[in-house]
Short mmCIF file of C-alpha atoms and ligand atoms in Angstrom, two decimals:
data_model
loop_
_atom_site.label_atom_id
_atom_site.label_comp_id
_atom_site.label_asym_id
_atom_site.label_seq_id
_atom_site.Cartn_x
_atom_site.Cartn_y
_atom_site.Cartn_z
CA MET F 1 8.34 34.86 -20.48
CA GLN F 2 10.94 34.37 -17.77
CA PRO F 3 13.10 31.19 -17.79
CA VAL F 4 12.56 28.95 -14.74
CA THR F 5 15.10 26.71 -13.01
CA ILE F 6 14.96 23.94 -10.43
CA SER F 7 17.94 24.97 -8.34
CA GLY F 8 17.66 22.63 -5.37
CA THR F 9 15.87 19.56 -4.09
CA GLY F 10 15.80 17.84 -0.72
CA VAL F 11 14.44 14.59 0.69
CA PHE F 12 13.51 14.04 4.33
CA THR F 13 13.37 10.29 4.98
CA PRO F 14 11.84 9.01 8.24
CA GLU F 15 14.26 6.76 10.15
CA GLU F 16 11.96 3.81 10.78
CA THR F 17 11.59 1.18 8.07
CA ILE F 18 9.29 -1.81 7.62
CA SER F 19 10.51 -4.69 5.46
CA ASN F 20 8.07 -6.87 3.53
CA ALA F 21 8.89 -9.73 5.92
CA GLU F 22 7.95 -7.66 8.98
CA LEU F 23 4.83 -6.34 7.28
CA VAL F 24 3.59 -9.76 6.21
CA THR F 25 4.28 -11.27 9.65
CA ALA F 26 2.17 -8.54 11.30
CA PHE F 27 -0.60 -8.76 8.72
CA ASN F 28 -0.82 -12.54 8.95
CA ALA F 29 -0.94 -12.35 12.77
CA TYR F 30 -3.84 -9.91 12.43
CA ALA F 31 -5.55 -12.22 9.89
CA GLU F 32 -5.15 -15.25 12.16
CA ARG F 33 -6.62 -13.36 15.14
CA GLN F 34 -9.58 -12.16 13.07
CA ASN F 35 -10.20 -15.60 11.65
CA SER F 36 -10.06 -17.26 15.03
CA LYS F 37 -12.36 -14.57 16.52
CA ASN F 38 -14.84 -15.13 13.68
CA ALA F 39 -14.36 -18.92 13.36
CA ASP F 40 -18.04 -19.76 13.89
CA ALA F 41 -19.34 -17.18 11.43
CA ILE F 42 -16.72 -18.29 8.90
CA ALA F 43 -17.76 -21.94 9.40
CA ARG F 44 -21.40 -20.99 8.81
CA GLY F 45 -20.35 -19.21 5.60
CA GLU F 46 -21.55 -15.84 6.88
CA ILE F 47 -18.22 -14.10 6.45
CA GLU F 48 -15.10 -14.73 4.42
CA PRO F 49 -11.85 -15.43 6.27
CA VAL F 50 -9.16 -12.75 5.99
CA PRO F 51 -6.69 -14.14 3.41
CA MET F 52 -2.97 -14.29 4.22
CA SER F 53 -0.45 -11.93 2.65
CA ALA F 54 2.79 -13.11 1.01
CA GLU F 55 6.20 -11.48 0.54
CA GLU F 56 6.74 -13.12 -2.87
CA PHE F 57 3.48 -11.61 -4.16
CA ILE F 58 4.39 -8.12 -3.00
CA VAL F 59 7.80 -8.03 -4.69
CA LYS F 60 6.51 -9.67 -7.87
CA ALA F 61 3.39 -7.50 -8.22
CA SER F 62 4.93 -4.17 -7.24
CA GLY F 63 8.74 -4.22 -6.92
CA ILE F 64 8.42 -2.91 -3.34
CA GLU F 65 10.79 -4.38 -0.75
CA SER F 66 10.61 -1.93 2.14
CA ARG F 67 9.10 1.40 3.21
CA HIS F 68 9.92 4.25 5.59
CA VAL F 69 7.24 5.23 8.10
CA LEU F 70 6.83 7.81 10.85
CA ASN F 71 5.71 5.13 13.29
CA LYS F 72 6.47 1.45 12.90
CA SER F 73 5.22 0.00 16.20
CA GLY F 74 1.56 0.92 15.65
CA VAL F 75 1.52 -0.36 12.06
CA LEU F 76 3.04 -3.69 13.08
CA ASP F 77 0.84 -4.23 16.15
CA PRO F 78 -1.94 -6.62 15.04
CA GLU F 79 -4.27 -4.93 17.54
CA ILE F 80 -3.63 -1.44 16.11
CA MET F 81 -2.53 -1.62 12.43
CA HIS F 82 -2.00 2.10 11.89
CA PRO F 83 0.69 4.60 12.90
CA VAL F 84 0.40 6.04 16.39
CA LEU F 85 1.63 9.62 16.58
CA PRO F 86 1.55 11.73 19.75
CA GLU F 87 -1.03 14.49 19.57
CA ARG F 88 0.47 17.98 19.21
CA SER F 89 -0.92 21.20 20.60
CA ASP F 90 -1.92 24.01 18.22
CA ASP F 91 1.24 25.84 19.25
CA GLU F 92 3.55 23.02 18.17
CA LEU F 93 4.75 22.54 14.60
CA SER F 94 2.43 20.09 12.84
CA VAL F 95 3.83 16.78 11.60
CA MET F 96 3.63 17.70 7.91
CA ALA F 97 5.21 21.11 8.51
CA GLU F 98 8.04 19.52 10.51
CA MET F 99 8.82 17.09 7.69
CA ALA F 100 8.62 19.94 5.18
CA VAL F 101 10.99 22.19 7.14
CA LYS F 102 13.58 19.36 7.24
CA ALA F 103 13.36 18.68 3.49
CA ALA F 104 13.33 22.43 2.74
CA ALA F 105 16.61 22.98 4.62
CA ILE F 106 18.33 20.49 2.29
CA ALA F 107 16.75 21.98 -0.86
CA LEU F 108 17.59 25.57 0.13
CA ALA F 109 21.21 24.62 0.90
CA GLN F 110 21.54 22.90 -2.48
CA ALA F 111 20.06 25.94 -4.20
CA GLY F 112 22.43 28.24 -2.29
CA ARG F 113 19.40 30.19 -1.06
CA THR F 114 18.06 31.35 2.29
CA PRO F 115 14.40 31.90 3.24
CA ALA F 116 14.93 35.62 2.46
CA ASP F 117 15.32 34.69 -1.23
CA ILE F 118 11.94 32.88 -1.38
CA ASP F 119 8.67 34.70 -2.14
CA ALA F 120 6.13 31.88 -1.82
CA VAL F 121 5.59 28.37 -0.45
CA ILE F 122 3.42 25.66 -1.99
CA CYS F 123 2.57 22.54 0.01
CA ALA F 124 1.53 20.06 -2.68
CA ALA F 125 0.48 16.70 -1.23
CA SER F 126 -2.11 13.95 -1.56
CA ASN F 127 -3.65 14.59 1.86
CA HIS F 128 -3.33 17.35 4.42
CA GLU F 129 -3.50 16.67 8.14
CA ARG F 130 -6.00 19.50 8.65
CA ALA F 131 -8.18 21.71 6.51
CA TYR F 132 -6.77 25.05 7.66
CA PRO F 133 -4.71 27.06 8.31
CA ALA F 134 -2.71 25.84 5.31
CA ILE F 135 0.32 23.67 6.08
CA ALA F 136 2.20 25.84 3.57
CA ILE F 137 1.57 28.96 5.66
CA GLU F 138 2.86 27.16 8.74
CA VAL F 139 6.02 26.19 6.82
CA GLN F 140 6.34 29.79 5.61
CA GLU F 141 6.15 31.00 9.23
CA ALA F 142 8.55 28.34 10.54
CA LEU F 143 11.17 29.28 7.94
CA GLY F 144 10.60 33.04 8.19
CA ILE F 145 9.62 33.50 4.54
CA GLU F 146 7.93 36.76 3.49
CA GLY F 147 5.19 36.64 0.87
CA PHE F 148 2.43 34.05 0.57
CA ALA F 149 1.76 30.31 0.76
CA PHE F 150 -0.96 27.85 -0.10
CA ASP F 151 -1.79 24.13 -0.07
CA MET F 152 -2.80 22.10 -3.11
CA ASN F 153 -3.80 18.48 -3.64
CA VAL F 154 -3.72 16.55 -6.90
CA ALA F 155 -2.99 13.19 -5.22
CA CYS F 156 0.14 11.53 -6.65
CA SER F 157 0.52 14.31 -9.22
CA SER F 158 0.67 17.09 -6.64
CA ALA F 159 4.40 17.75 -7.12
CA THR F 160 4.37 18.05 -10.91
CA PHE F 161 1.22 20.19 -10.79
CA GLY F 162 2.97 22.23 -8.08
CA ILE F 163 5.99 22.67 -10.37
CA GLN F 164 3.74 23.91 -13.18
CA ALA F 165 1.95 26.35 -10.81
CA ALA F 166 5.29 27.62 -9.47
CA ALA F 167 6.89 27.85 -12.92
CA ASP F 168 3.91 29.78 -14.30
CA MET F 169 4.10 32.30 -11.44
CA ILE F 170 7.84 32.76 -11.89
CA ARG F 171 7.49 33.03 -15.68
CA CYS F 172 4.86 35.72 -15.30
CA GLY F 173 7.06 37.65 -12.88
CA SER F 174 4.72 37.61 -9.86
CA VAL F 175 7.42 35.91 -7.73
CA ARG F 176 11.18 35.41 -8.02
CA ALA F 177 11.52 32.08 -6.24
CA ILE F 178 9.22 29.43 -4.76
CA LEU F 179 9.72 26.62 -2.28
CA MET F 180 7.49 23.62 -3.00
CA VAL F 181 7.20 20.90 -0.35
CA ASN F 182 5.55 17.46 -0.63
CA PRO F 183 5.12 15.96 2.84
CA GLU F 184 3.41 12.59 2.43
CA ILE F 185 2.17 10.67 5.49
CA CYS F 186 0.66 7.89 3.39
CA SER F 187 0.86 5.48 6.34
CA ALA F 188 -1.96 7.38 8.06
CA HIS F 189 -4.46 7.07 5.21
CA LEU F 190 -3.55 3.55 4.13
CA GLU F 191 -5.70 0.63 5.33
CA TRP F 192 -3.01 -1.67 6.72
CA ARG F 193 -5.67 -4.37 7.36
CA ASP F 194 -6.43 -4.78 3.63
CA ARG F 195 -4.21 -7.41 1.99
CA ASP F 196 -4.67 -5.91 -1.46
CA CYS F 197 -3.02 -2.62 -0.56
CA HIS F 198 -1.26 -2.95 2.82
CA PHE F 199 2.18 -3.09 1.18
CA ILE F 200 1.84 -0.14 -1.17
CA PHE F 201 2.76 3.08 0.66
CA GLY F 202 5.43 4.78 2.75
CA ASP F 203 6.14 8.20 4.30
CA VAL F 204 8.60 10.86 3.11
CA CYS F 205 8.87 14.55 2.26
CA THR F 206 10.50 16.17 -0.74
CA ALA F 207 11.22 19.86 -1.27
CA THR F 208 12.09 21.79 -4.42
CA VAL F 209 13.39 25.33 -4.92
CA LEU F 210 12.30 26.90 -8.20
CA GLU F 211 13.55 30.29 -9.29
CA HIS F 212 14.04 32.71 -12.11
CA GLY F 213 16.65 31.16 -14.41
CA ASP F 214 18.63 34.38 -14.86
CA GLN F 215 19.33 34.64 -11.13
CA ALA F 216 20.07 30.94 -10.44
CA THR F 217 23.68 30.07 -9.67
CA ALA F 218 23.52 26.62 -8.03
CA PRO F 219 25.73 23.99 -9.67
CA GLY F 220 23.77 21.02 -11.02
CA ARG F 221 20.56 22.98 -11.54
CA PHE F 222 17.98 22.09 -14.18
CA ASP F 223 16.09 24.48 -16.46
CA ILE F 224 12.41 23.74 -16.98
CA VAL F 225 11.83 23.39 -20.71
CA SER F 226 8.08 22.84 -20.50
CA THR F 227 5.36 21.53 -18.18
CA ARG F 228 2.10 19.73 -18.91
CA CYS F 229 -0.78 18.66 -16.68
CA LEU F 230 -3.69 16.35 -17.49
CA THR F 231 -6.71 15.08 -15.54
CA LYS F 232 -9.48 12.64 -16.38
CA TYR F 233 -12.12 11.73 -13.79
CA SER F 234 -12.01 8.20 -12.38
CA ASN F 235 -13.27 6.50 -9.21
CA ASN F 236 -10.66 3.76 -9.48
CA ILE F 237 -8.48 5.38 -6.80
CA ARG F 238 -10.61 7.00 -4.12
CA ASN F 239 -10.73 8.10 -0.47
CA ASN F 240 -14.08 9.33 0.90
CA ASP F 241 -12.75 10.83 4.12
CA GLY F 242 -13.65 14.47 4.61
CA PHE F 243 -15.68 16.95 6.60
CA LEU F 244 -19.00 15.30 5.66
CA ARG F 245 -17.96 12.26 7.73
CA ARG F 246 -20.01 13.25 10.81
CA THR F 247 -23.09 14.08 8.75
CA ARG F 248 -23.56 10.40 7.88
CA ALA F 249 -25.29 8.80 10.83
CA GLY F 250 -23.88 5.45 11.80
CA HIS F 251 -20.88 5.78 9.49
CA MET F 252 -18.67 8.07 11.50
CA GLN F 253 -15.86 5.82 12.55
CA ASP F 254 -13.23 4.06 10.49
CA ARG F 255 -15.37 3.09 7.51
CA ARG F 256 -13.27 1.27 4.87
CA ASP F 257 -13.93 3.91 2.23
CA MET F 258 -12.47 6.59 4.54
CA GLN F 259 -8.99 5.20 3.71
CA PHE F 260 -7.21 4.74 0.40
CA ARG F 261 -8.79 2.15 -1.88
CA GLN F 262 -8.27 1.32 -5.53
CA GLU F 263 -9.00 -0.99 -8.42
CA GLY F 264 -5.29 -1.67 -8.96
CA ARG F 265 -5.62 -3.70 -12.16
CA LYS F 266 -7.84 -1.09 -13.84
CA VAL F 267 -5.48 1.69 -12.75
CA PHE F 268 -2.54 -0.19 -14.21
CA LYS F 269 -4.26 -0.82 -17.54
CA GLN F 270 -5.77 2.66 -17.97
CA VAL F 271 -2.92 4.80 -16.68
CA VAL F 272 -0.02 3.21 -18.61
CA PRO F 273 -1.33 4.26 -22.08
CA MET F 274 -2.56 7.63 -20.78
CA VAL F 275 0.86 8.52 -19.39
CA SER F 276 2.94 7.08 -22.24
CA GLU F 277 0.92 9.04 -24.80
CA MET F 278 1.11 12.18 -22.69
CA ILE F 279 4.92 12.08 -22.49
CA GLN F 280 5.26 11.24 -26.20
CA GLN F 281 2.96 14.13 -27.17
CA HIS F 282 4.69 16.51 -24.78
CA LEU F 283 8.08 15.68 -26.30
CA ALA F 284 6.74 16.05 -29.85
CA ASP F 285 5.21 19.43 -29.03
CA GLU F 286 8.62 20.61 -27.83
CA ASP F 287 10.32 19.25 -31.00
CA LEU F 288 12.13 16.64 -28.94
CA THR F 289 12.49 12.97 -29.80
CA PRO F 290 12.58 10.17 -27.18
CA ASP F 291 16.21 9.39 -28.03
CA GLN F 292 17.15 12.88 -26.82
CA LEU F 293 16.05 11.92 -23.29
CA SER F 294 18.86 10.96 -20.93
CA ARG F 295 16.55 10.10 -18.04
CA LEU F 296 12.97 9.41 -17.00
CA TRP F 297 12.09 10.09 -13.36
CA LEU F 298 8.72 8.39 -13.21
CA HIS F 299 6.11 8.22 -10.47
CA GLN F 300 6.97 5.40 -8.09
CA ALA F 301 3.88 3.21 -7.74
CA ASN F 302 4.72 -0.04 -9.45
CA LYS F 303 7.90 -1.29 -11.13
CA GLY F 304 5.94 -3.09 -13.85
CA MET F 305 4.11 0.11 -14.72
CA ASN F 306 7.36 2.05 -14.97
CA ASP F 307 8.99 -0.64 -17.12
CA LEU F 308 6.05 -0.50 -19.53
CA ILE F 309 5.84 3.31 -19.68
CA GLY F 310 9.62 3.60 -20.20
CA ALA F 311 9.54 1.01 -22.99
CA LYS F 312 6.57 2.69 -24.71
CA VAL F 313 8.10 6.18 -24.54
CA LEU F 314 11.60 5.16 -25.63
CA GLY F 315 10.49 2.46 -28.10
CA ARG F 316 12.92 -0.01 -26.49
CA THR F 317 13.73 -1.49 -23.07
CA PRO F 318 15.26 1.27 -20.92
CA GLU F 319 18.95 0.77 -20.09
CA ALA F 320 19.96 0.26 -16.45
CA GLY F 321 19.91 3.63 -14.68
CA GLU F 322 18.03 5.37 -17.46
CA GLN F 323 14.80 5.17 -15.49
CA PRO F 324 15.72 4.90 -11.81
CA ASN F 325 13.33 3.27 -9.36
CA ILE F 326 13.37 4.09 -5.68
CA LEU F 327 10.17 2.26 -4.77
CA GLN F 328 12.04 -0.87 -3.67
CA ASP F 329 13.24 1.20 -0.66
CA TYR F 330 10.47 3.78 -0.24
CA ALA F 331 7.34 2.07 -1.69
CA ASN F 332 4.79 4.46 -3.21
CA THR F 333 5.21 7.86 -1.56
CA SER F 334 2.51 9.48 -3.68
CA SER F 335 3.52 12.94 -4.96
CA ALA F 336 7.07 12.66 -3.59
CA GLY F 337 8.07 9.53 -5.57
CA SER F 338 9.24 11.04 -8.85
CA MET F 339 10.92 13.89 -6.93
CA ILE F 340 12.91 11.43 -4.78
CA ALA F 341 14.09 9.72 -7.98
CA PHE F 342 14.97 13.12 -9.50
CA SER F 343 16.76 14.28 -6.36
CA LYS F 344 18.82 11.12 -5.97
CA TYR F 345 19.55 10.31 -9.62
CA SER F 346 20.25 13.53 -11.53
CA ASP F 347 23.76 14.63 -10.50
CA ASP F 348 25.51 12.57 -13.18
CA LEU F 349 23.73 14.21 -16.12
CA GLU F 350 25.80 16.55 -18.34
CA PRO F 351 24.88 20.16 -19.20
CA GLY F 352 22.38 20.10 -22.05
CA ASP F 353 21.02 16.64 -21.17
CA TYR F 354 17.23 16.34 -21.21
CA GLY F 355 15.01 14.40 -18.85
CA VAL F 356 11.33 14.06 -17.93
CA ILE F 357 9.85 14.11 -14.43
CA CYS F 358 6.45 12.42 -14.65
CA SER F 359 3.77 11.66 -12.07
CA PHE F 360 0.43 9.89 -12.29
CA GLY F 361 -2.27 8.73 -9.95
CA ALA F 362 -5.66 9.44 -8.45
CA GLY F 363 -8.00 11.77 -10.31
CA TYR F 364 -6.80 10.39 -12.69
CA SER F 365 -4.06 12.95 -12.87
CA ALA F 366 -0.75 13.07 -14.71
CA GLY F 367 1.98 15.68 -14.87
CA SER F 368 5.01 15.89 -17.14
CA VAL F 369 7.95 18.25 -16.65
CA ILE F 370 10.69 18.34 -19.31
CA VAL F 371 13.99 19.59 -17.85
CA ARG F 372 17.46 20.27 -19.28
CA LYS F 373 20.64 20.30 -17.19
CA ALA F 374 21.90 23.87 -17.07
CA ALA F 375 25.40 24.80 -18.25
N1 CO8 P 1 -0.44 -11.27 -0.76
C1 CO8 P 1 -0.81 -12.35 -1.49
N2 CO8 P 1 -1.76 -12.30 -2.47
C2 CO8 P 1 -2.36 -11.13 -2.69
C3 CO8 P 1 -2.03 -9.96 -1.97
C4 CO8 P 1 -1.02 -10.06 -0.97
N3 CO8 P 1 -0.64 -9.01 -0.24
N4 CO8 P 1 -2.77 -8.93 -2.43
C5 CO8 P 1 -3.56 -9.42 -3.40
N5 CO8 P 1 -3.32 -10.76 -3.56
C6 CO8 P 1 -3.99 -11.68 -4.49
C7 CO8 P 1 -5.32 -11.13 -4.95
O1 CO8 P 1 -6.33 -11.41 -4.03
C8 CO8 P 1 -5.49 -11.85 -6.26
O2 CO8 P 1 -5.92 -13.16 -6.02
P1 CO8 P 1 -6.92 -13.89 -7.05
O3 CO8 P 1 -6.16 -13.96 -8.35
O4 CO8 P 1 -7.14 -15.22 -6.40
O5 CO8 P 1 -8.13 -13.02 -7.14
C9 CO8 P 1 -4.07 -11.92 -6.81
O6 CO8 P 1 -3.21 -11.80 -5.68
C10 CO8 P 1 -3.80 -10.83 -7.80
O7 CO8 P 1 -4.21 -9.56 -7.21
P2 CO8 P 1 -4.30 -8.24 -8.03
O8 CO8 P 1 -5.01 -8.47 -9.31
O9 CO8 P 1 -4.81 -7.15 -7.14
O10 CO8 P 1 -2.73 -8.01 -8.27
P3 CO8 P 1 -1.99 -7.11 -9.31
O11 CO8 P 1 -1.05 -7.94 -10.06
O12 CO8 P 1 -2.92 -6.22 -10.08
O13 CO8 P 1 -1.13 -6.17 -8.34
C11 CO8 P 1 -1.13 -3.91 -7.54
C12 CO8 P 1 -1.76 -5.30 -7.44
C13 CO8 P 1 0.33 -4.03 -7.08
C14 CO8 P 1 -1.87 -2.97 -6.62
C15 CO8 P 1 -1.16 -3.41 -8.99
O14 CO8 P 1 -2.42 -3.60 -9.55
C16 CO8 P 1 -0.78 -1.95 -9.13
O15 CO8 P 1 0.26 -1.51 -8.68
N6 CO8 P 1 -1.62 -1.19 -9.85
C17 CO8 P 1 -1.35 0.22 -10.09
C18 CO8 P 1 -1.76 0.98 -8.90
C19 CO8 P 1 -1.37 2.43 -8.98
O16 CO8 P 1 -0.51 2.86 -9.66
N7 CO8 P 1 -2.03 3.20 -8.17
C20 CO8 P 1 -1.73 4.54 -7.99
C21 CO8 P 1 -2.36 4.89 -6.71
S1 CO8 P 1 -1.51 5.97 -5.80
C22 CO8 P 1 -2.19 7.56 -5.93
O17 CO8 P 1 -2.71 8.01 -6.86
C23 CO8 P 1 -2.05 8.38 -4.73
C24 CO8 P 1 -3.26 8.23 -3.88
C25 CO8 P 1 -3.09 9.03 -2.65
C26 CO8 P 1 -2.11 8.43 -1.68
C27 CO8 P 1 -2.77 7.46 -0.76
C28 CO8 P 1 -1.90 7.11 0.43
C29 CO8 P 1 -2.52 6.03 1.31
#
């Protein structure tokens, strides 16, 4: 088997941000308008008023303080409450591909590689803006990469599953190097009019260059020690949008279940043990003990979840910086979250140091990647 290395990562961060204060102001304006429009029906007890959102709740329940989005004005307009993006012709670069190309440029530069060195592109994300042609093939074309490309979707675990797919192909010798991109436009499939989840997500794109370890030269690269993927079916995080939408008479437009929805409490309770046990078992199978880990780059959904998983895996409260969170600035960016944390908080590790990149989310799905800083 060939050794595999992560030789570069890149993060494209949209410029516009929405603070919790701005978000709550917009949501509460929407709620007030709805409640005043429906005042009679509410008074008759026919419908429930829309409850108000609160900044204190959001920070306490999730750890999220702000999020980056592709379009702020639409999300914050109480009459719109979703991003508004100009339509692009078929000849223009799609939005996801554009984000991916920007993140890829950073990852390729860090890896010291050009598109000529890459044999394949994987676009691993929790939603794709169209069914086909694959976003990955568009990215391949935009960057001038020879070879092949494909899209994959394992919700929040798309990046770690993408790393395993890429690493397996490189190990087997079918490709030398792969570019994986994770463009996440979560703002477009989030229901901003639902108080329970309107604060959860943001937009971003991460990119990762993986290559044969013997050819990698980039300083600060990480060898992949081992990967592990796990899925277990659950309806607790679900989105029913899809091509069957128009086959359901009377339910074509903007039905609530066509956007992200979840049973957040159940997810929290069920996923924490699943992921902690997965990481512990993965380490044990590689003859590693938790105290050999210098860092955990966990999926960025909820600070409380990460605190619990870190404590369970390490058997103690993680030290400051041992388990970096980025969700206070980015919110949940689905598959990109753990890769943002890895990209931003891995430079200080010493050669030989071990860490775990771990994602978890809808499916349920969970992915664990044990890495070691290369010499
Ligand atoms: N403001 C004020 N109060 C609120 C608000 C709000 N915004 N929202 C809810 N409340 C109220 C509730 O109504 C409830 O009131 P009551 O007690 O009277 O019933 C109370 O606050 C408590 O509500 P919850 O029980 O819902 O609150 P929690 O403490 O459970 O926190 C969380 C909610 C933050 C959602 C938490 O449960 C959580 O983070 N769970 C884990 C979720 C998770 O990890 N999900 C992963 C999903 S991501 C994924 O897999 C990718 C999907 C694809 C991407 C989709 C992009 C759109």
